[in-house]
mmCIF file of C-alpha atoms in Angstrom:
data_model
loop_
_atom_site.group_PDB
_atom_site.id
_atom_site.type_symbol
_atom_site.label_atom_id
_atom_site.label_comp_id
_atom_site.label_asym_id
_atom_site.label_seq_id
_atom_site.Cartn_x
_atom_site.Cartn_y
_atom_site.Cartn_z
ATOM 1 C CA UNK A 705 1.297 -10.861 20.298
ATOM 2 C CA UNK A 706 2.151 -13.546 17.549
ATOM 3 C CA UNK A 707 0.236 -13.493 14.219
ATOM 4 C CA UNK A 708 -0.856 -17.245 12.909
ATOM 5 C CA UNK A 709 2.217 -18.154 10.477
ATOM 6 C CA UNK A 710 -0.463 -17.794 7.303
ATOM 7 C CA UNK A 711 -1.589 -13.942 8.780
ATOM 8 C CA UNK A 712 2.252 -13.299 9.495
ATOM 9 C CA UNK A 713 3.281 -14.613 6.231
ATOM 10 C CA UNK A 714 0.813 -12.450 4.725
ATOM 11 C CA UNK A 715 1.749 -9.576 6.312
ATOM 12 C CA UNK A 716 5.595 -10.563 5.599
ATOM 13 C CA UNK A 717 4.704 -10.454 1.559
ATOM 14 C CA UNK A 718 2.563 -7.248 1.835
ATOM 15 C CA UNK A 719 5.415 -5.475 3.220
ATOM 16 C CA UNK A 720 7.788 -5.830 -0.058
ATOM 17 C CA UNK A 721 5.398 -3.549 -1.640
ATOM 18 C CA UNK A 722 6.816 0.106 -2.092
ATOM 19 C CA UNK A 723 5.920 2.011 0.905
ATOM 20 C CA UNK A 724 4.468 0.091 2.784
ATOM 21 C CA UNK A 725 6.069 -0.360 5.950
ATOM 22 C CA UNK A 726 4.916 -3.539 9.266
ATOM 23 C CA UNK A 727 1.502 -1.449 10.594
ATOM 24 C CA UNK A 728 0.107 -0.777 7.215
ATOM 25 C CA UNK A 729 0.997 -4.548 6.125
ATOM 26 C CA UNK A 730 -0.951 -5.724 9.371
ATOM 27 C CA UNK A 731 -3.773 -2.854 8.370
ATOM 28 C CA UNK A 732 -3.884 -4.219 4.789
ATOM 29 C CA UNK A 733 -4.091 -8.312 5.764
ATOM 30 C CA UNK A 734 -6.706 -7.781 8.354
ATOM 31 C CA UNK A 735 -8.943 -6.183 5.759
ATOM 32 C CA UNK A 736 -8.635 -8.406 3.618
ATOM 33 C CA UNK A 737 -9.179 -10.997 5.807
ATOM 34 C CA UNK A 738 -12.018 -9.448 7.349
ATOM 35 C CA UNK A 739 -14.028 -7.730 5.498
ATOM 36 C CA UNK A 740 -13.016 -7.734 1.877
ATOM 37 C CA UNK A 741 -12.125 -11.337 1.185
ATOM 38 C CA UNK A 742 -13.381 -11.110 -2.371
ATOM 39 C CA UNK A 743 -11.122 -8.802 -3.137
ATOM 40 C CA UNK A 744 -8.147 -10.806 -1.635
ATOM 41 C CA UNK A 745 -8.670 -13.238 -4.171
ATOM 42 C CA UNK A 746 -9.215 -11.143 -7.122
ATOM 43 C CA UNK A 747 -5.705 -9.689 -6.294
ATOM 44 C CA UNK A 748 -4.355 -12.940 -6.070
ATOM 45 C CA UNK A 749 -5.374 -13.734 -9.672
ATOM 46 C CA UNK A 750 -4.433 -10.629 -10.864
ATOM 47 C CA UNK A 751 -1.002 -11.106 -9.410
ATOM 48 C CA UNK A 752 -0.754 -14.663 -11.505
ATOM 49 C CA UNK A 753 -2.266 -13.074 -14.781
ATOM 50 C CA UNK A 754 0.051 -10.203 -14.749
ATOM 51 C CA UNK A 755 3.199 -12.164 -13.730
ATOM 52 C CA UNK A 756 1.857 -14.792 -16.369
ATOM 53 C CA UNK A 757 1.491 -12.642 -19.060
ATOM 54 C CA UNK A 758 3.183 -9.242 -18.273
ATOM 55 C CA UNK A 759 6.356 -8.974 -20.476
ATOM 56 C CA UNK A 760 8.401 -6.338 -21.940
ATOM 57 C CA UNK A 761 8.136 -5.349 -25.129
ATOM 58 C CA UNK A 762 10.775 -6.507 -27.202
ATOM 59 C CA UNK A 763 12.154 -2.970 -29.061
ATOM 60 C CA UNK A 764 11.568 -0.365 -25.933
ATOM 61 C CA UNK A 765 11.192 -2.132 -22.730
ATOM 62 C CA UNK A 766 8.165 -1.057 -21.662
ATOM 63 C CA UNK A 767 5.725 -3.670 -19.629
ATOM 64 C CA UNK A 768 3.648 -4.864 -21.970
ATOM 65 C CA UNK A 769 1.609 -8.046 -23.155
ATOM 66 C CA UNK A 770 2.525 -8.058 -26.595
ATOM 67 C CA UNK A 771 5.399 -8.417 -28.237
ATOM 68 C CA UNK A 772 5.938 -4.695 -29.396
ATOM 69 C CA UNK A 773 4.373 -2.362 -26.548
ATOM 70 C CA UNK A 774 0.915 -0.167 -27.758
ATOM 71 C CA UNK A 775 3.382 2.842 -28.790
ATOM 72 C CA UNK A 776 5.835 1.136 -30.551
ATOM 73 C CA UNK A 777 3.183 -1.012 -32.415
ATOM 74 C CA UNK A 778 1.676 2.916 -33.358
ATOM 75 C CA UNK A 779 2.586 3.854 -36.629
ATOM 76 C CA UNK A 780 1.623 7.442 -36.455
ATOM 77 C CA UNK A 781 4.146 7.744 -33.819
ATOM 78 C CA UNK A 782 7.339 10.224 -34.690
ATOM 79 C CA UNK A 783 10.506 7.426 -35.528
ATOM 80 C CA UNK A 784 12.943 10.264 -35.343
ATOM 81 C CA UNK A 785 12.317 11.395 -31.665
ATOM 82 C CA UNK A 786 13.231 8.383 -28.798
ATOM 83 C CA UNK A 787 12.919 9.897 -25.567
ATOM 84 C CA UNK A 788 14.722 7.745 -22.956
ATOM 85 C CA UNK A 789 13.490 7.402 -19.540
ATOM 86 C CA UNK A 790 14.630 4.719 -16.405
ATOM 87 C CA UNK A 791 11.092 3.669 -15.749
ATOM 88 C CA UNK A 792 7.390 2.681 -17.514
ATOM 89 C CA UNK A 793 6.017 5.167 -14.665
ATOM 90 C CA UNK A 794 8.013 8.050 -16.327
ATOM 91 C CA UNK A 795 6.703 6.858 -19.992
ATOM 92 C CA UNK A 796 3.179 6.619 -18.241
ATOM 93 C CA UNK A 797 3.544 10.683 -16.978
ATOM 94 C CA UNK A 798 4.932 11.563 -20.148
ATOM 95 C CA UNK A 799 2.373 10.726 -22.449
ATOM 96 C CA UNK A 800 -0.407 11.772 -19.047
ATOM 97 C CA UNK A 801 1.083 15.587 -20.692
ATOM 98 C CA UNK A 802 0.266 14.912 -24.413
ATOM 99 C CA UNK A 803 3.160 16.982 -25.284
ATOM 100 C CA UNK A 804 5.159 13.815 -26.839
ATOM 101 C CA UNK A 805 4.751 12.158 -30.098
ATOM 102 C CA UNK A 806 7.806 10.483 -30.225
ATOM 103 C CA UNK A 807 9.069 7.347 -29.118
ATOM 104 C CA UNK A 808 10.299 5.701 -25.867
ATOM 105 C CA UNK A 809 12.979 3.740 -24.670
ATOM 106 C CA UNK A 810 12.734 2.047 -20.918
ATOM 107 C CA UNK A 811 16.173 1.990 -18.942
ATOM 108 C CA UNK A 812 14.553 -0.112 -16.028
ATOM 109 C CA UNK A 813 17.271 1.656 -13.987
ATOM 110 C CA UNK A 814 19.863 3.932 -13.965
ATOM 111 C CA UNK A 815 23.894 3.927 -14.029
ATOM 112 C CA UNK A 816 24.639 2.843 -10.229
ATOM 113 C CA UNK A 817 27.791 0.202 -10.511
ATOM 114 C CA UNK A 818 27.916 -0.427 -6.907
ATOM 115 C CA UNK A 819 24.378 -2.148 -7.273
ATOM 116 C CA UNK A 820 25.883 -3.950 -10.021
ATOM 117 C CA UNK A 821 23.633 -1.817 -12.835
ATOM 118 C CA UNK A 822 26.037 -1.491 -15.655
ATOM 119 C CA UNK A 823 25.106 -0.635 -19.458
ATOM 120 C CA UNK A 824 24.256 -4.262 -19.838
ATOM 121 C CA UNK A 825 21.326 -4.259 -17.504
ATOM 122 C CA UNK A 826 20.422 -1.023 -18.846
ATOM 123 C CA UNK A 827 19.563 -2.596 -22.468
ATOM 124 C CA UNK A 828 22.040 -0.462 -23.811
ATOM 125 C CA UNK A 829 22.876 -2.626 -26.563
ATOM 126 C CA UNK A 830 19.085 -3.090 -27.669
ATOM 127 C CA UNK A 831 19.154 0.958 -27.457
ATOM 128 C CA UNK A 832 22.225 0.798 -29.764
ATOM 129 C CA UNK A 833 20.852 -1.434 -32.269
ATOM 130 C CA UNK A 834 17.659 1.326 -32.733
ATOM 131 C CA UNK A 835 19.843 4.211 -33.064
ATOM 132 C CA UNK A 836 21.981 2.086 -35.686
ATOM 133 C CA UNK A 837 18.519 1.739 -37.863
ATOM 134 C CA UNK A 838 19.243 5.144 -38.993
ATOM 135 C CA UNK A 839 15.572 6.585 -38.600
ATOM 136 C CA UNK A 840 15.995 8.338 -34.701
ATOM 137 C CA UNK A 841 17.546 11.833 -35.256
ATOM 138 C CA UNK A 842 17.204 13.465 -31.466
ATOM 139 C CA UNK A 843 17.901 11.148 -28.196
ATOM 140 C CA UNK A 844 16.065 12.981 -25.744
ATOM 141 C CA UNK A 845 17.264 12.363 -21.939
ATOM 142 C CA UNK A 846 14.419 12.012 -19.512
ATOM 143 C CA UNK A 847 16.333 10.239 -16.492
ATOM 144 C CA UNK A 848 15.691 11.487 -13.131
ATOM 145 C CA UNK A 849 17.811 14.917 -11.546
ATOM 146 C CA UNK A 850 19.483 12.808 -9.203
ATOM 147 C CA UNK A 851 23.578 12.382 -9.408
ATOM 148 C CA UNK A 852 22.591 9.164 -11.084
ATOM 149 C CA UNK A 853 19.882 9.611 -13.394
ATOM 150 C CA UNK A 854 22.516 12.538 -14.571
ATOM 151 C CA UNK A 855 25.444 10.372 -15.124
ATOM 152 C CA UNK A 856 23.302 7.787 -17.055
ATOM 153 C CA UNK A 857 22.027 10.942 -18.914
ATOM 154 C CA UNK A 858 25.934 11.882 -19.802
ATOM 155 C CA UNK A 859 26.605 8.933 -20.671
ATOM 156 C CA UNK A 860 23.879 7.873 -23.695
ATOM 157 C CA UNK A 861 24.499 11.656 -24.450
ATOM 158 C CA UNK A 862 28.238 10.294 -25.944
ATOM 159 C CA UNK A 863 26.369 7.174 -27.177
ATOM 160 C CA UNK A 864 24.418 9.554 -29.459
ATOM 161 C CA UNK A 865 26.780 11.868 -30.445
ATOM 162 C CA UNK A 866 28.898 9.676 -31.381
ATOM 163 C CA UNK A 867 26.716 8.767 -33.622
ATOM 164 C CA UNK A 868 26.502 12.088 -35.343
ATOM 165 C CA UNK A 869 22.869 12.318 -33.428
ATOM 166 C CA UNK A 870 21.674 14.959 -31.681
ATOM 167 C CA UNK A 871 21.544 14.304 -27.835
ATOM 168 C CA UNK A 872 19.294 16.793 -25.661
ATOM 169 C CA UNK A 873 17.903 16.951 -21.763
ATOM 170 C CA UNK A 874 14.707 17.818 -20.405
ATOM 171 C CA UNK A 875 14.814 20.854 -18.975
ATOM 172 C CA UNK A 876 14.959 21.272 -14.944
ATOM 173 C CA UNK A 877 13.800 24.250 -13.147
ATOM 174 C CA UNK A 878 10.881 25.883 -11.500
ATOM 175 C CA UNK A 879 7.738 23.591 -11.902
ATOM 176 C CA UNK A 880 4.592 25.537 -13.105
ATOM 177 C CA UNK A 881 1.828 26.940 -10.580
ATOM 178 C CA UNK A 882 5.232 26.479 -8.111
ATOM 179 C CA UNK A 883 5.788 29.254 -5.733
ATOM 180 C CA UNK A 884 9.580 30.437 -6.113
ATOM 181 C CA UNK A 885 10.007 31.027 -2.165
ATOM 182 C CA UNK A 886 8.875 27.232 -1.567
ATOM 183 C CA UNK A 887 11.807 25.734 -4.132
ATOM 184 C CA UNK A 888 14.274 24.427 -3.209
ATOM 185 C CA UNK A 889 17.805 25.734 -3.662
ATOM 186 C CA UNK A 890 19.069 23.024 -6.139
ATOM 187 C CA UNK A 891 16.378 23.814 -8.357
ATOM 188 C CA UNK A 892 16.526 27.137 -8.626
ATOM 189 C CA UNK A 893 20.019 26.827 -9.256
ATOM 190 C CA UNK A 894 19.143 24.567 -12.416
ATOM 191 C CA UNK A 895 16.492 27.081 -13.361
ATOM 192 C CA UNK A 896 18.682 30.499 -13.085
ATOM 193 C CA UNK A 897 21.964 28.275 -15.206
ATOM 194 C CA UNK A 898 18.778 27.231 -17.540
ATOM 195 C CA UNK A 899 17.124 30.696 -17.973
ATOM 196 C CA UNK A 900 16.455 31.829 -22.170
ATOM 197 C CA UNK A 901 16.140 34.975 -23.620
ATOM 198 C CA UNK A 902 13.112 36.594 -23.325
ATOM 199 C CA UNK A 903 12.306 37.624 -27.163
ATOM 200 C CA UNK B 568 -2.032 5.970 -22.467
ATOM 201 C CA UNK B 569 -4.120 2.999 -21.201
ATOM 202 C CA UNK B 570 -2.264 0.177 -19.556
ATOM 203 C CA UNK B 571 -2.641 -3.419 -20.758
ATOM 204 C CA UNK B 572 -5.688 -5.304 -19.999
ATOM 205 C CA UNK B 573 -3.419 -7.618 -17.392
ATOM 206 C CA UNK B 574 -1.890 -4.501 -15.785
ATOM 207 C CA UNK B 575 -4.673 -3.025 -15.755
ATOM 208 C CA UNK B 576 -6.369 -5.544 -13.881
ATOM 209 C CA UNK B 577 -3.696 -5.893 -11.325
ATOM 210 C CA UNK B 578 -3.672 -2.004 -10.674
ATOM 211 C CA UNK B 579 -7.723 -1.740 -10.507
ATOM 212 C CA UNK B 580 -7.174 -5.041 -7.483
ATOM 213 C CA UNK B 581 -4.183 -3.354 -5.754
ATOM 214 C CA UNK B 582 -6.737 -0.346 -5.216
ATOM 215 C CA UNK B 583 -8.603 -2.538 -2.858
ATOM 216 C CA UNK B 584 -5.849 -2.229 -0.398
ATOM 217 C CA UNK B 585 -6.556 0.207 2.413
ATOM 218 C CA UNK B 586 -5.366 3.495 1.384
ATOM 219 C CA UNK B 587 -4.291 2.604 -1.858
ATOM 220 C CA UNK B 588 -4.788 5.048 -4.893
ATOM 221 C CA UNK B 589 -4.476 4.890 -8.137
ATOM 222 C CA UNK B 590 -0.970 6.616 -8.749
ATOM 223 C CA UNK B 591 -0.037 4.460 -6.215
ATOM 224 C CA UNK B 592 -1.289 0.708 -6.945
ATOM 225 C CA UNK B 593 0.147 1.965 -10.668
ATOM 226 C CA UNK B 594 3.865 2.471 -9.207
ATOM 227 C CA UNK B 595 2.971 -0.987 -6.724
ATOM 228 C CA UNK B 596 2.236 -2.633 -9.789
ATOM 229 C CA UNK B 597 5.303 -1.448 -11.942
ATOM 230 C CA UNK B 598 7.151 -2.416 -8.875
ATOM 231 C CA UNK B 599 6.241 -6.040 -8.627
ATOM 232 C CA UNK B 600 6.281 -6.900 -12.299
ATOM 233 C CA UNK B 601 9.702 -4.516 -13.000
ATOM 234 C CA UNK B 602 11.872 -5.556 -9.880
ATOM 235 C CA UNK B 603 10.201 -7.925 -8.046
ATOM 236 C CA UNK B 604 8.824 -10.418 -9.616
ATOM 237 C CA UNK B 605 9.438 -13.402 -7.227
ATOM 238 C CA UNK B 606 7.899 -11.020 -4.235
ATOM 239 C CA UNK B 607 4.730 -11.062 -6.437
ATOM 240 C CA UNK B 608 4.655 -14.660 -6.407
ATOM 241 C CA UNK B 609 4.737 -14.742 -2.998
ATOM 242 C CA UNK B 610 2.533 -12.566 -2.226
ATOM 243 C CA UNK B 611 -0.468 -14.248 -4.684
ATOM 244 C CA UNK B 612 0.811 -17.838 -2.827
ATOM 245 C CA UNK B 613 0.498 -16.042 0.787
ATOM 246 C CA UNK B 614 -3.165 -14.277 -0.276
ATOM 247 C CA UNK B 615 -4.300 -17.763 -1.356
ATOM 248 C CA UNK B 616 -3.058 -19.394 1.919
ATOM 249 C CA UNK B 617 -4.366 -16.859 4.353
ATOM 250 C CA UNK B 618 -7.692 -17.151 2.458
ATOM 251 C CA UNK B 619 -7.295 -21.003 2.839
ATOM 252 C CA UNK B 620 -6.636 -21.361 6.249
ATOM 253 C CA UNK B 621 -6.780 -18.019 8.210
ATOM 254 C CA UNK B 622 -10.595 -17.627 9.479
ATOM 255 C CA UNK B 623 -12.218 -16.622 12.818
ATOM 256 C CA UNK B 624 -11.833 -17.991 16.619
ATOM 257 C CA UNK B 625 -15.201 -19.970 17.919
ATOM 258 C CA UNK B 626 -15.134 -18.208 20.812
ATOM 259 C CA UNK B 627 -13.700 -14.378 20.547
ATOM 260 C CA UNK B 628 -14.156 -13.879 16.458
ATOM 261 C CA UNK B 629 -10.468 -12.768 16.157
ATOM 262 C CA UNK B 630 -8.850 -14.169 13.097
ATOM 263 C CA UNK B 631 -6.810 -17.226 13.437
ATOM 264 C CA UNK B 632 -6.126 -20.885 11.807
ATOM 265 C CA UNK B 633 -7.186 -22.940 14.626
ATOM 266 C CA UNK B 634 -10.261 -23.155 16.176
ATOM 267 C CA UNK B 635 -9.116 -21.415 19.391
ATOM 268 C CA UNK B 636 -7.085 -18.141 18.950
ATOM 269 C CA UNK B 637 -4.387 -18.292 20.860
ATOM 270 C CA UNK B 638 -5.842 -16.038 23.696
ATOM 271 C CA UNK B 639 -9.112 -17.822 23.986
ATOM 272 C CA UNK B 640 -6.784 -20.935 24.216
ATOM 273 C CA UNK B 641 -4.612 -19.709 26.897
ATOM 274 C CA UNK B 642 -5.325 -21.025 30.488
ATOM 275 C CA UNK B 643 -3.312 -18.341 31.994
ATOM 276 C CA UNK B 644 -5.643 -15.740 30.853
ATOM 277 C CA UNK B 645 -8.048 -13.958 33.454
ATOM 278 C CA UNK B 646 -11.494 -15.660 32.615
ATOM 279 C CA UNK B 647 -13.025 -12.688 34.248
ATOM 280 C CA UNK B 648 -12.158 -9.634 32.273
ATOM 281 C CA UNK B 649 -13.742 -9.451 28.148
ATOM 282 C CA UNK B 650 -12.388 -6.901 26.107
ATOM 283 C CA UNK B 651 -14.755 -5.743 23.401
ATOM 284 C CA UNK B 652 -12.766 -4.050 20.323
ATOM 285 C CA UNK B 653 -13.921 -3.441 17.007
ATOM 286 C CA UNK B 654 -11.391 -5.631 14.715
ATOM 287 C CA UNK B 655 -8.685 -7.297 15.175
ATOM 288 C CA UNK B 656 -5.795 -4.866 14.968
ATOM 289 C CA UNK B 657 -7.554 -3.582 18.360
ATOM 290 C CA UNK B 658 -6.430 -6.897 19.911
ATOM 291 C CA UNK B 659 -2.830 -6.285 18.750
ATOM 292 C CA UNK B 660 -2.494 -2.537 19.996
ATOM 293 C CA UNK B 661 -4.032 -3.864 23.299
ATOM 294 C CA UNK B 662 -1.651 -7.135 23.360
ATOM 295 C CA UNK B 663 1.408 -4.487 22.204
ATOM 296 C CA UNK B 664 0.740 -2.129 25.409
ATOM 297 C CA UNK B 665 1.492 -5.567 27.876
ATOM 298 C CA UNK B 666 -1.107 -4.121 30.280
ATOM 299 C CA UNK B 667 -4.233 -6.410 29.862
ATOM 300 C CA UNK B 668 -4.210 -9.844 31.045
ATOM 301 C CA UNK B 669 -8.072 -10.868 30.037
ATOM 302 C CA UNK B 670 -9.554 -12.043 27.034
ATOM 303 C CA UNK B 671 -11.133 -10.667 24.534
ATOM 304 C CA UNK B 672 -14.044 -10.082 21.921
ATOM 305 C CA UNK B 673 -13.584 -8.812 18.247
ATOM 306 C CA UNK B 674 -16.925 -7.031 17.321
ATOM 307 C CA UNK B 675 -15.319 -7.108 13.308
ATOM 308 C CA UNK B 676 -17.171 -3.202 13.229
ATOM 309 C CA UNK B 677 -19.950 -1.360 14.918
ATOM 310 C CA UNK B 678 -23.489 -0.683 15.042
ATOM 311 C CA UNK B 679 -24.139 1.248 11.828
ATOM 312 C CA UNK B 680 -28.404 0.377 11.027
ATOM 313 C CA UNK B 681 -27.742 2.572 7.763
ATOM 314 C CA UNK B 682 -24.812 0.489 6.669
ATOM 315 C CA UNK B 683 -27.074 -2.674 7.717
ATOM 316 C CA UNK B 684 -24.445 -3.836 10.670
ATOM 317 C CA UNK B 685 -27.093 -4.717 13.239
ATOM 318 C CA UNK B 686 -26.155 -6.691 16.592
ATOM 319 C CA UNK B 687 -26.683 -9.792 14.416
ATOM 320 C CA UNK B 688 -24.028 -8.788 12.537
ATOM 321 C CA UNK B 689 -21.608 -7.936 15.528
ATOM 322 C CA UNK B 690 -21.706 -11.685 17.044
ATOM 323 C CA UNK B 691 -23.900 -10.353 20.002
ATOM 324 C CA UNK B 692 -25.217 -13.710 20.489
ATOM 325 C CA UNK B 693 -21.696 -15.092 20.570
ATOM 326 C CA UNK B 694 -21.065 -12.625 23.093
ATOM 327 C CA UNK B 695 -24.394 -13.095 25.382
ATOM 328 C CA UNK B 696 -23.211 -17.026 25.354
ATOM 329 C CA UNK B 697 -19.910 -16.416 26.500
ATOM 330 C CA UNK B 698 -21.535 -13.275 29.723
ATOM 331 C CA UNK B 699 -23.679 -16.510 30.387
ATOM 332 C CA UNK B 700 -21.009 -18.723 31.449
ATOM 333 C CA UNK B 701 -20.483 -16.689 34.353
ATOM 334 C CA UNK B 702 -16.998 -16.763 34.293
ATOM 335 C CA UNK B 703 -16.653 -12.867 33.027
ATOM 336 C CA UNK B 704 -17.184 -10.024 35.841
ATOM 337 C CA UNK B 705 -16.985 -6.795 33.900
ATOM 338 C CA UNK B 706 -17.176 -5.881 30.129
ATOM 339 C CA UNK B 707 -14.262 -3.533 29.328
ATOM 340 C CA UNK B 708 -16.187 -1.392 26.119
ATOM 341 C CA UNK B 709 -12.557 -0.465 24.031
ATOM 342 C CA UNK B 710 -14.396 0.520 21.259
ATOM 343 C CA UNK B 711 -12.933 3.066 19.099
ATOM 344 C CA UNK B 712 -14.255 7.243 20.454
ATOM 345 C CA UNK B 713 -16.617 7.539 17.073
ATOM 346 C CA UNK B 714 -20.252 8.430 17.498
ATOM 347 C CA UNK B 715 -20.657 4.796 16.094
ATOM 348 C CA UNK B 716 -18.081 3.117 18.137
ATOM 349 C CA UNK B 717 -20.138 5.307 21.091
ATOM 350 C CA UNK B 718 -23.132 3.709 20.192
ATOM 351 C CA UNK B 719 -21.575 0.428 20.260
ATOM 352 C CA UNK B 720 -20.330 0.279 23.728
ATOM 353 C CA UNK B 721 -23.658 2.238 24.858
ATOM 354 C CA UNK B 722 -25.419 -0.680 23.648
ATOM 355 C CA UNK B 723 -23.125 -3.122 25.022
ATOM 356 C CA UNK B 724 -22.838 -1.608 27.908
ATOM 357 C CA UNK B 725 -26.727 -2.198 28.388
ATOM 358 C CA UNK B 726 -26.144 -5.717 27.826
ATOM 359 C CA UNK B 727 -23.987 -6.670 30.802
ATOM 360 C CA UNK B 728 -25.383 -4.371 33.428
ATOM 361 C CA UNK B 729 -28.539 -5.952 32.376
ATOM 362 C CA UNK B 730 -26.999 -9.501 33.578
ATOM 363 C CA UNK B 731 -25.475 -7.897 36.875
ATOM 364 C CA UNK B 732 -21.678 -7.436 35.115
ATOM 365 C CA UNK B 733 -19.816 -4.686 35.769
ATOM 366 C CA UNK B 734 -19.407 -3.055 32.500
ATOM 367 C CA UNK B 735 -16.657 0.049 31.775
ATOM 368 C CA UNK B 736 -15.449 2.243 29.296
ATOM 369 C CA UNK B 737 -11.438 2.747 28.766
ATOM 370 C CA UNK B 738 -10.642 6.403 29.642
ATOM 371 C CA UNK B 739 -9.975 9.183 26.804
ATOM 372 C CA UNK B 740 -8.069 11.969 27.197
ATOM 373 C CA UNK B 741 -4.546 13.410 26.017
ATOM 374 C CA UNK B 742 -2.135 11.047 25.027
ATOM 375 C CA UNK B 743 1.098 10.402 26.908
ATOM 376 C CA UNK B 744 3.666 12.589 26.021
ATOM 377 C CA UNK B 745 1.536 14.567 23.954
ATOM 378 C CA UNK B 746 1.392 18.253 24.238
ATOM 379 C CA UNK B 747 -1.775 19.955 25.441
ATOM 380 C CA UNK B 748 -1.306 22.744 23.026
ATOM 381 C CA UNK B 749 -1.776 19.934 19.480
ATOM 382 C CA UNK B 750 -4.540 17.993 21.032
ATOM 383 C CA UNK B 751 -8.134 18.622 19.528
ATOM 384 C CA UNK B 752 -10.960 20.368 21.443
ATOM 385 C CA UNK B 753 -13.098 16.985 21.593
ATOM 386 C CA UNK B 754 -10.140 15.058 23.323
ATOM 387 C CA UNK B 755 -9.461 18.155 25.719
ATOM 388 C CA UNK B 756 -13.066 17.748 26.820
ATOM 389 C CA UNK B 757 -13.096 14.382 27.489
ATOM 390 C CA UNK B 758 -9.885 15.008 29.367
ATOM 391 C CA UNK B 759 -11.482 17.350 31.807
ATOM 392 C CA UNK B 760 -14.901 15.744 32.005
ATOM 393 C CA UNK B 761 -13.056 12.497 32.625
ATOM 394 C CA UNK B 762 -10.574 14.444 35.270
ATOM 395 C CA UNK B 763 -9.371 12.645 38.588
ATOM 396 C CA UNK B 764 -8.902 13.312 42.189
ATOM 397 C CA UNK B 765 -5.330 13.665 42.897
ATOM 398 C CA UNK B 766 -4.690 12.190 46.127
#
């Protein structure tokens, strides 16, 4: 059966968000059409008020609606700690753990030249010019585990140390409350290469 | 960390979708305004025209732009077979299966007194004008195998037999090419109470 071209057009722009695949776009316009049509419009304005106002900030990259993002703009944040990650979701889970007091700085990405992602799109020269201000002292490397997020990892590693900073990575291994027998084999081999001395 | 009042608005209205979270309408959100900002646009331009144009058929109260859906507008369409479903996704499972050739009517729910959905609410007069046309011979009740959905086709069932219509009930039992063994108790005993002579 064919939709009406507004319903299928609706359906057509549903379906670029993440994850959501042609029966859950159908499931999504028909209740909005049907029963929550309020709500249809609410999103619509909040679609034109984010995209209107929603920027980056200028030093770290996070989304933001001011110029300098709410952590850079903190003063009581640590200037010698910059923790960088490939996405404001990461910075968003980061600071969820309240183990951080540092400061971020948002890749949008990772290394993947056959996309076309280079250094360039990764801001790498805005990360340059905050590690020339002479206040970070540790780069830490959040990027993802995958064969990317690693090489991107390597690779601002050498941009740090070359800079006489220290350069370190999160560690990877056996997540906590996780049953060993139910991880998988690539992470326990990160967590036995990873293991410390037990004092 | 709290988001900016913008984002924040835009994840609390993606959480009106169906099935829609919070961790997820936060990584929809990051999506749109990250990497795809010109699908965001669309998608506010496509809300606003579906909410514009898309609203219900006269006749069967399935959503379309014209007057007519295009069922109810069809002259090929057996006049004497109705369909009741509960929404409109109904229609499209039933249109997707290619084996119904009648028309339809889209209940948009079902009788729920605590929820205040009464028949009033369920376009039963719609329905009584369209059994008193006379075109219609029997009331196929597809309503969904809830106690609700139940009550629904009980009622409408009433309805037609009262005018002399022939009024049935689409069968349940296990699915095709599902395996007896994963199918739940309730469906297995529909499946024998609804058993058939094999010839």
């Amino acid at each position: 059966m064919k939709h009406s071209p507004r319903l299928a057009q609706l359906i057509e722009a549903l379906r670029s968000l993440p994850g959501v695949g042609p029966k859950t776009a159908q499931r999504m316009a028909f209740h909005l059409l049907q029963d929550a049509r309020p709500a249809a419009r609410a999103l619509s304005q909040a679609l034109d008020g984010a995209l209107a106002s929603v920027t980056r900030c200028r030093r770290c990259r996070m989304l933001t609606e001011e110029e300098l993002c709410s952590i850079c703009a903190a003063p009581q944040r640590e200037t010698s700690l910059l923790c960088a990650v490939e996405s404001p979701a990461d910075v968003v889970a980061i600071e969820q753990s309240g183990s951080y007091r540092g400061r971020y700085f948002v890749l949008m990405g990772h290394l993947s030249p056959l996309d076309g992602v280079g250094p360039e799109q990764l801001g790498i020269r805005e990360l340059e010019a905050i590690l020339e201000e002479g206040s970070v002292r540790e780069l830490i490397l959040a990027t993802n585990p995958t064969v990317e997020g690693e090489a991107t990892a390597h690779f601002l590693a050498e941009l740090a140390t070359r800079r006489g900073l220290h350069a370190s990575r999160i560690a990877h291994g056996v997540p906590i409350g996780g049953e060993l027998e139910y991880v998988d084999g690539g992470t326990l081999a990160h967590a036995l290469a990873g293991r410390q001395t037990v004092v």
